[in-house]
Amino acid sequence: RPFGVGEKLVYAVKYFNVVAGYGILEIAGIGEIHGRKIYKLRATAKTAPFFETFYRVHDIIESYMDVMGMFSWKYTKKLEEGKYRNETYMDFFPEEKYVLRKDGTRCNTPSFVQDVLSEFYYFRAVFDPDVKETYIDVTSDECKTYQIVVKVVGYEKVTVDAGEFDCV
């Protein structure tokens, strides 16, 4: 696998060259759903302390992705943006081809579909440099399923503070 438990990617969000907040993608652990091992994936967005006095953001999205099959079992989202608050979740039933939302709505989906967070890790797991386009079925928490296309458009070396890296 191209990732593992403990991986944490931290991105600084800058506003006029001042860090205004952070975006964090991480594999928070291993768990179990329906007797199957899952990755607990987490995406966090939050404002830096100084900017919280103006507009506070603290968003947490979690995805529970099957370790072997690389499909989603559950998705949760908790948003706190200024005065706006929203919490939702979806339970996935991959063999039955549907998702059950927090409000009880049943959404038909393709089998073994991804959620909006697991799709990133799924692509990393199936990436083949010889394949120029990869198609991924994704279901959003608005009960919409769409197909994204990831296209390889080039390769380059990127230099950052951490070093030089080959990138696609």
JSON list of C-alpha atoms in Angstrom, two decimals:
[
{"chain": "A", "resi": 1, "resn": "ARG", "atom": "CA", "xyz": [0.00, 0.00, 0.00]},
{"chain": "A", "resi": 2, "resn": "PRO", "atom": "CA", "xyz": [1.21, 3.54, -0.71]},
{"chain": "A", "resi": 3, "resn": "PHE", "atom": "CA", "xyz": [0.05, 4.70, 2.75]},
{"chain": "A", "resi": 4, "resn": "GLY", "atom": "CA", "xyz": [-0.33, 3.39, 6.28]},
{"chain": "A", "resi": 5, "resn": "VAL", "atom": "CA", "xyz": [-1.56, 4.12, 9.77]},
{"chain": "A", "resi": 6, "resn": "GLY", "atom": "CA", "xyz": [0.12, 7.19, 11.22]},
{"chain": "A", "resi": 7, "resn": "GLU", "atom": "CA", "xyz": [0.55, 9.02, 7.91]},
{"chain": "A", "resi": 8, "resn": "LYS", "atom": "CA", "xyz": [-0.25, 12.70, 8.40]},
{"chain": "A", "resi": 9, "resn": "LEU", "atom": "CA", "xyz": [-0.13, 15.35, 5.69]},
{"chain": "A", "resi": 10, "resn": "VAL", "atom": "CA", "xyz": [-0.30, 18.92, 7.03]},
{"chain": "A", "resi": 11, "resn": "TYR", "atom": "CA", "xyz": [-0.95, 21.87, 4.72]},
{"chain": "A", "resi": 12, "resn": "ALA", "atom": "CA", "xyz": [-0.69, 25.52, 5.74]},
{"chain": "A", "resi": 13, "resn": "VAL", "atom": "CA", "xyz": [-3.31, 27.84, 4.26]},
{"chain": "A", "resi": 14, "resn": "LYS", "atom": "CA", "xyz": [-1.85, 31.30, 3.81]},
{"chain": "A", "resi": 15, "resn": "TYR", "atom": "CA", "xyz": [-3.53, 34.68, 3.47]},
{"chain": "A", "resi": 16, "resn": "PHE", "atom": "CA", "xyz": [-1.12, 37.41, 2.29]},
{"chain": "A", "resi": 17, "resn": "ASN", "atom": "CA", "xyz": [1.79, 35.17, 3.32]},
{"chain": "A", "resi": 18, "resn": "VAL", "atom": "CA", "xyz": [0.44, 34.71, 6.87]},
{"chain": "A", "resi": 19, "resn": "VAL", "atom": "CA", "xyz": [-0.74, 31.26, 7.99]},
{"chain": "A", "resi": 20, "resn": "ALA", "atom": "CA", "xyz": [-4.52, 31.58, 8.34]},
{"chain": "A", "resi": 21, "resn": "GLY", "atom": "CA", "xyz": [-5.27, 27.93, 8.93]},
{"chain": "A", "resi": 22, "resn": "TYR", "atom": "CA", "xyz": [-4.38, 24.32, 8.35]},
{"chain": "A", "resi": 23, "resn": "GLY", "atom": "CA", "xyz": [-5.63, 21.37, 6.36]},
{"chain": "A", "resi": 24, "resn": "ILE", "atom": "CA", "xyz": [-4.69, 17.95, 7.68]},
{"chain": "A", "resi": 25, "resn": "LEU", "atom": "CA", "xyz": [-5.16, 14.56, 6.02]},
{"chain": "A", "resi": 26, "resn": "GLU", "atom": "CA", "xyz": [-4.33, 11.54, 8.15]},
{"chain": "A", "resi": 27, "resn": "ILE", "atom": "CA", "xyz": [-4.79, 7.84, 8.60]},
{"chain": "A", "resi": 28, "resn": "ALA", "atom": "CA", "xyz": [-5.85, 7.90, 12.22]},
{"chain": "A", "resi": 29, "resn": "GLY", "atom": "CA", "xyz": [-5.97, 4.17, 12.86]},
{"chain": "A", "resi": 30, "resn": "ILE", "atom": "CA", "xyz": [-7.30, 0.72, 12.09]},
{"chain": "A", "resi": 31, "resn": "GLY", "atom": "CA", "xyz": [-10.70, -0.45, 13.27]},
{"chain": "A", "resi": 32, "resn": "GLU", "atom": "CA", "xyz": [-13.36, -2.96, 12.40]},
{"chain": "A", "resi": 33, "resn": "ILE", "atom": "CA", "xyz": [-16.81, -2.74, 10.79]},
{"chain": "A", "resi": 34, "resn": "HIS", "atom": "CA", "xyz": [-18.96, -5.78, 10.01]},
{"chain": "A", "resi": 35, "resn": "GLY", "atom": "CA", "xyz": [-16.04, -8.03, 10.96]},
{"chain": "A", "resi": 36, "resn": "ARG", "atom": "CA", "xyz": [-13.72, -6.41, 8.41]},
{"chain": "A", "resi": 37, "resn": "LYS", "atom": "CA", "xyz": [-10.63, -4.29, 9.06]},
{"chain": "A", "resi": 38, "resn": "ILE", "atom": "CA", "xyz": [-10.98, -0.64, 8.10]},
{"chain": "A", "resi": 39, "resn": "TYR", "atom": "CA", "xyz": [-8.74, 2.40, 7.86]},
{"chain": "A", "resi": 40, "resn": "LYS", "atom": "CA", "xyz": [-10.03, 5.38, 9.81]},
{"chain": "A", "resi": 41, "resn": "LEU", "atom": "CA", "xyz": [-9.27, 8.32, 7.51]},
{"chain": "A", "resi": 42, "resn": "ARG", "atom": "CA", "xyz": [-9.59, 11.90, 8.76]},
{"chain": "A", "resi": 43, "resn": "ALA", "atom": "CA", "xyz": [-9.53, 15.32, 7.10]},
{"chain": "A", "resi": 44, "resn": "THR", "atom": "CA", "xyz": [-9.42, 18.37, 9.36]},
{"chain": "A", "resi": 45, "resn": "ALA", "atom": "CA", "xyz": [-9.60, 22.05, 8.44]},
{"chain": "A", "resi": 46, "resn": "LYS", "atom": "CA", "xyz": [-9.06, 24.66, 11.12]},
{"chain": "A", "resi": 47, "resn": "THR", "atom": "CA", "xyz": [-8.15, 28.29, 11.42]},
{"chain": "A", "resi": 48, "resn": "ALA", "atom": "CA", "xyz": [-4.95, 29.48, 13.05]},
{"chain": "A", "resi": 49, "resn": "PRO", "atom": "CA", "xyz": [-5.51, 30.94, 16.55]},
{"chain": "A", "resi": 50, "resn": "PHE", "atom": "CA", "xyz": [-5.14, 34.60, 15.49]},
{"chain": "A", "resi": 51, "resn": "PHE", "atom": "CA", "xyz": [-7.74, 34.28, 12.71]},
{"chain": "A", "resi": 52, "resn": "GLU", "atom": "CA", "xyz": [-10.26, 32.52, 14.98]},
{"chain": "A", "resi": 53, "resn": "THR", "atom": "CA", "xyz": [-11.16, 35.92, 16.46]},
{"chain": "A", "resi": 54, "resn": "PHE", "atom": "CA", "xyz": [-12.50, 36.91, 13.02]},
{"chain": "A", "resi": 55, "resn": "TYR", "atom": "CA", "xyz": [-13.87, 33.65, 11.62]},
{"chain": "A", "resi": 56, "resn": "ARG", "atom": "CA", "xyz": [-13.47, 30.24, 13.23]},
{"chain": "A", "resi": 57, "resn": "VAL", "atom": "CA", "xyz": [-13.33, 27.08, 11.11]},
{"chain": "A", "resi": 58, "resn": "HIS", "atom": "CA", "xyz": [-13.13, 23.62, 12.62]},
{"chain": "A", "resi": 59, "resn": "ASP", "atom": "CA", "xyz": [-14.24, 20.93, 10.17]},
{"chain": "A", "resi": 60, "resn": "ILE", "atom": "CA", "xyz": [-13.70, 17.19, 10.63]},
{"chain": "A", "resi": 61, "resn": "ILE", "atom": "CA", "xyz": [-14.51, 14.62, 7.97]},
{"chain": "A", "resi": 62, "resn": "GLU", "atom": "CA", "xyz": [-13.95, 10.93, 8.65]},
{"chain": "A", "resi": 63, "resn": "SER", "atom": "CA", "xyz": [-14.15, 7.96, 6.34]},
{"chain": "A", "resi": 64, "resn": "TYR", "atom": "CA", "xyz": [-14.03, 4.30, 7.28]},
{"chain": "A", "resi": 65, "resn": "MET", "atom": "CA", "xyz": [-12.47, 2.45, 4.35]},
{"chain": "A", "resi": 66, "resn": "ASP", "atom": "CA", "xyz": [-12.16, -1.32, 3.94]},
{"chain": "A", "resi": 67, "resn": "VAL", "atom": "CA", "xyz": [-8.47, -2.33, 4.18]},
{"chain": "A", "resi": 68, "resn": "MET", "atom": "CA", "xyz": [-8.70, -5.19, 1.68]},
{"chain": "A", "resi": 69, "resn": "GLY", "atom": "CA", "xyz": [-11.45, -4.03, -0.70]},
{"chain": "A", "resi": 70, "resn": "MET", "atom": "CA", "xyz": [-10.61, -0.30, -0.63]},
{"chain": "A", "resi": 71, "resn": "PHE", "atom": "CA", "xyz": [-14.28, 0.84, -0.51]},
{"chain": "A", "resi": 72, "resn": "SER", "atom": "CA", "xyz": [-16.18, 2.98, 1.99]},
{"chain": "A", "resi": 73, "resn": "TRP", "atom": "CA", "xyz": [-18.23, 1.61, 4.90]},
{"chain": "A", "resi": 74, "resn": "LYS", "atom": "CA", "xyz": [-19.04, 4.88, 6.67]},
{"chain": "A", "resi": 75, "resn": "TYR", "atom": "CA", "xyz": [-18.60, 8.64, 6.26]},
{"chain": "A", "resi": 76, "resn": "THR", "atom": "CA", "xyz": [-19.07, 11.38, 8.88]},
{"chain": "A", "resi": 77, "resn": "LYS", "atom": "CA", "xyz": [-18.85, 15.15, 8.56]},
{"chain": "A", "resi": 78, "resn": "LYS", "atom": "CA", "xyz": [-18.90, 17.79, 11.30]},
{"chain": "A", "resi": 79, "resn": "LEU", "atom": "CA", "xyz": [-18.65, 21.39, 10.13]},
{"chain": "A", "resi": 80, "resn": "GLU", "atom": "CA", "xyz": [-18.14, 24.49, 12.27]},
{"chain": "A", "resi": 81, "resn": "GLU", "atom": "CA", "xyz": [-17.61, 27.54, 10.08]},
{"chain": "A", "resi": 82, "resn": "GLY", "atom": "CA", "xyz": [-18.34, 30.87, 11.73]},
{"chain": "A", "resi": 83, "resn": "LYS", "atom": "CA", "xyz": [-21.91, 30.47, 13.06]},
{"chain": "A", "resi": 84, "resn": "TYR", "atom": "CA", "xyz": [-22.71, 27.67, 10.61]},
{"chain": "A", "resi": 85, "resn": "ARG", "atom": "CA", "xyz": [-22.96, 24.15, 12.05]},
{"chain": "A", "resi": 86, "resn": "ASN", "atom": "CA", "xyz": [-23.73, 20.89, 10.27]},
{"chain": "A", "resi": 87, "resn": "GLU", "atom": "CA", "xyz": [-23.31, 17.24, 11.15]},
{"chain": "A", "resi": 88, "resn": "THR", "atom": "CA", "xyz": [-24.09, 14.31, 8.94]},
{"chain": "A", "resi": 89, "resn": "TYR", "atom": "CA", "xyz": [-23.13, 10.72, 8.34]},
{"chain": "A", "resi": 90, "resn": "MET", "atom": "CA", "xyz": [-23.71, 7.94, 5.84]},
{"chain": "A", "resi": 91, "resn": "ASP", "atom": "CA", "xyz": [-23.57, 4.18, 6.28]},
{"chain": "A", "resi": 92, "resn": "PHE", "atom": "CA", "xyz": [-22.59, 2.26, 3.14]},
{"chain": "A", "resi": 93, "resn": "PHE", "atom": "CA", "xyz": [-24.04, -1.08, 2.10]},
{"chain": "A", "resi": 94, "resn": "PRO", "atom": "CA", "xyz": [-21.67, -1.97, -0.76]},
{"chain": "A", "resi": 95, "resn": "GLU", "atom": "CA", "xyz": [-23.09, -5.34, -1.78]},
{"chain": "A", "resi": 96, "resn": "GLU", "atom": "CA", "xyz": [-26.69, -4.06, -1.64]},
{"chain": "A", "resi": 97, "resn": "LYS", "atom": "CA", "xyz": [-25.66, -0.95, -3.63]},
{"chain": "A", "resi": 98, "resn": "TYR", "atom": "CA", "xyz": [-27.03, 1.78, -1.37]},
{"chain": "A", "resi": 99, "resn": "VAL", "atom": "CA", "xyz": [-26.11, 4.34, 1.28]},
{"chain": "A", "resi": 100, "resn": "LEU", "atom": "CA", "xyz": [-28.24, 5.23, 4.30]},
{"chain": "A", "resi": 101, "resn": "ARG", "atom": "CA", "xyz": [-28.02, 8.87, 5.36]},
{"chain": "A", "resi": 102, "resn": "LYS", "atom": "CA", "xyz": [-28.41, 10.32, 8.87]},
{"chain": "A", "resi": 103, "resn": "ASP", "atom": "CA", "xyz": [-31.94, 11.52, 8.03]},
{"chain": "A", "resi": 104, "resn": "GLY", "atom": "CA", "xyz": [-32.96, 8.00, 6.94]},
{"chain": "A", "resi": 105, "resn": "THR", "atom": "CA", "xyz": [-32.77, 8.71, 3.22]},
{"chain": "A", "resi": 106, "resn": "ARG", "atom": "CA", "xyz": [-31.68, 5.70, 1.18]},
{"chain": "A", "resi": 107, "resn": "CYS", "atom": "CA", "xyz": [-29.48, 6.54, -1.82]},
{"chain": "A", "resi": 108, "resn": "ASN", "atom": "CA", "xyz": [-28.85, 4.01, -4.57]},
{"chain": "A", "resi": 109, "resn": "THR", "atom": "CA", "xyz": [-25.18, 3.73, -5.52]},
{"chain": "A", "resi": 110, "resn": "PRO", "atom": "CA", "xyz": [-22.85, 1.58, -7.59]},
{"chain": "A", "resi": 111, "resn": "SER", "atom": "CA", "xyz": [-21.41, -1.33, -5.63]},
{"chain": "A", "resi": 112, "resn": "PHE", "atom": "CA", "xyz": [-18.26, -0.65, -3.59]},
{"chain": "A", "resi": 113, "resn": "VAL", "atom": "CA", "xyz": [-18.44, 3.11, -4.14]},
{"chain": "A", "resi": 114, "resn": "GLN", "atom": "CA", "xyz": [-16.11, 5.70, -2.57]},
{"chain": "A", "resi": 115, "resn": "ASP", "atom": "CA", "xyz": [-17.00, 8.71, -0.45]},
{"chain": "A", "resi": 116, "resn": "VAL", "atom": "CA", "xyz": [-15.46, 12.15, -1.00]},
{"chain": "A", "resi": 117, "resn": "LEU", "atom": "CA", "xyz": [-12.52, 11.43, 1.34]},
{"chain": "A", "resi": 118, "resn": "SER", "atom": "CA", "xyz": [-11.82, 7.76, 0.61]},
{"chain": "A", "resi": 119, "resn": "GLU", "atom": "CA", "xyz": [-11.55, 8.49, -3.12]},
{"chain": "A", "resi": 120, "resn": "PHE", "atom": "CA", "xyz": [-8.18, 10.19, -2.53]},
{"chain": "A", "resi": 121, "resn": "TYR", "atom": "CA", "xyz": [-6.73, 7.15, -0.77]},
{"chain": "A", "resi": 122, "resn": "TYR", "atom": "CA", "xyz": [-8.37, 4.73, -3.20]},
{"chain": "A", "resi": 123, "resn": "PHE", "atom": "CA", "xyz": [-6.66, 6.46, -6.11]},
{"chain": "A", "resi": 124, "resn": "ARG", "atom": "CA", "xyz": [-3.30, 6.28, -4.36]},
{"chain": "A", "resi": 125, "resn": "ALA", "atom": "CA", "xyz": [-3.81, 2.53, -3.88]},
{"chain": "A", "resi": 126, "resn": "VAL", "atom": "CA", "xyz": [-4.74, 1.79, -7.51]},
{"chain": "A", "resi": 127, "resn": "PHE", "atom": "CA", "xyz": [-2.49, 4.32, -9.26]},
{"chain": "A", "resi": 128, "resn": "ASP", "atom": "CA", "xyz": [-0.64, 2.84, -12.23]},
{"chain": "A", "resi": 129, "resn": "PRO", "atom": "CA", "xyz": [1.74, 5.22, -14.05]},
{"chain": "A", "resi": 130, "resn": "ASP", "atom": "CA", "xyz": [0.99, 3.43, -17.33]},
{"chain": "A", "resi": 131, "resn": "VAL", "atom": "CA", "xyz": [-2.77, 4.18, -17.07]},
{"chain": "A", "resi": 132, "resn": "LYS", "atom": "CA", "xyz": [-3.52, 7.72, -18.29]},
{"chain": "A", "resi": 133, "resn": "GLU", "atom": "CA", "xyz": [-7.09, 7.93, -16.93]},
{"chain": "A", "resi": 134, "resn": "THR", "atom": "CA", "xyz": [-8.65, 6.38, -13.82]},
{"chain": "A", "resi": 135, "resn": "TYR", "atom": "CA", "xyz": [-12.42, 6.46, -13.23]},
{"chain": "A", "resi": 136, "resn": "ILE", "atom": "CA", "xyz": [-13.76, 6.47, -9.66]},
{"chain": "A", "resi": 137, "resn": "ASP", "atom": "CA", "xyz": [-17.43, 6.31, -8.57]},
{"chain": "A", "resi": 138, "resn": "VAL", "atom": "CA", "xyz": [-18.07, 8.66, -5.62]},
{"chain": "A", "resi": 139, "resn": "THR", "atom": "CA", "xyz": [-21.18, 9.28, -3.53]},
{"chain": "A", "resi": 140, "resn": "SER", "atom": "CA", "xyz": [-21.55, 12.62, -1.76]},
{"chain": "A", "resi": 141, "resn": "ASP", "atom": "CA", "xyz": [-23.52, 13.28, 1.42]},
{"chain": "A", "resi": 142, "resn": "GLU", "atom": "CA", "xyz": [-26.11, 15.07, -0.73]},
{"chain": "A", "resi": 143, "resn": "CYS", "atom": "CA", "xyz": [-27.11, 11.63, -2.06]},
{"chain": "A", "resi": 144, "resn": "LYS", "atom": "CA", "xyz": [-25.49, 12.26, -5.44]},
{"chain": "A", "resi": 145, "resn": "THR", "atom": "CA", "xyz": [-23.21, 9.78, -7.16]},
{"chain": "A", "resi": 146, "resn": "TYR", "atom": "CA", "xyz": [-20.80, 10.95, -9.80]},
{"chain": "A", "resi": 147, "resn": "GLN", "atom": "CA", "xyz": [-17.79, 9.59, -11.60]},
{"chain": "A", "resi": 148, "resn": "ILE", "atom": "CA", "xyz": [-14.53, 11.46, -11.35]},
{"chain": "A", "resi": 149, "resn": "VAL", "atom": "CA", "xyz": [-11.75, 11.06, -13.87]},
{"chain": "A", "resi": 150, "resn": "VAL", "atom": "CA", "xyz": [-8.15, 11.38, -12.74]},
{"chain": "A", "resi": 151, "resn": "LYS", "atom": "CA", "xyz": [-5.86, 12.11, -15.69]},
{"chain": "A", "resi": 152, "resn": "VAL", "atom": "CA", "xyz": [-2.09, 11.90, -15.74]},
{"chain": "A", "resi": 153, "resn": "VAL", "atom": "CA", "xyz": [-0.99, 15.09, -17.51]},
{"chain": "A", "resi": 154, "resn": "GLY", "atom": "CA", "xyz": [2.73, 15.01, -16.75]},
{"chain": "A", "resi": 155, "resn": "TYR", "atom": "CA", "xyz": [5.63, 14.31, -14.44]},
{"chain": "A", "resi": 156, "resn": "GLU", "atom": "CA", "xyz": [7.94, 16.75, -12.69]},
{"chain": "A", "resi": 157, "resn": "LYS", "atom": "CA", "xyz": [10.40, 17.13, -9.81]},
{"chain": "A", "resi": 158, "resn": "VAL", "atom": "CA", "xyz": [9.19, 19.46, -7.07]},
{"chain": "A", "resi": 159, "resn": "THR", "atom": "CA", "xyz": [11.49, 21.00, -4.47]},
{"chain": "A", "resi": 160, "resn": "VAL", "atom": "CA", "xyz": [10.05, 22.02, -1.09]},
{"chain": "A", "resi": 161, "resn": "ASP", "atom": "CA", "xyz": [11.49, 22.50, 2.42]},
{"chain": "A", "resi": 162, "resn": "ALA", "atom": "CA", "xyz": [11.33, 18.72, 2.98]},
{"chain": "A", "resi": 163, "resn": "GLY", "atom": "CA", "xyz": [13.41, 17.95, -0.13]},
{"chain": "A", "resi": 164, "resn": "GLU", "atom": "CA", "xyz": [13.03, 17.09, -3.79]},
{"chain": "A", "resi": 165, "resn": "PHE", "atom": "CA", "xyz": [10.26, 14.74, -4.94]},
{"chain": "A", "resi": 166, "resn": "ASP", "atom": "CA", "xyz": [9.18, 13.09, -8.19]},
{"chain": "A", "resi": 167, "resn": "CYS", "atom": "CA", "xyz": [5.54, 14.05, -8.79]},
{"chain": "A", "resi": 168, "resn": "VAL", "atom": "CA", "xyz": [2.76, 13.10, -11.19]}
]
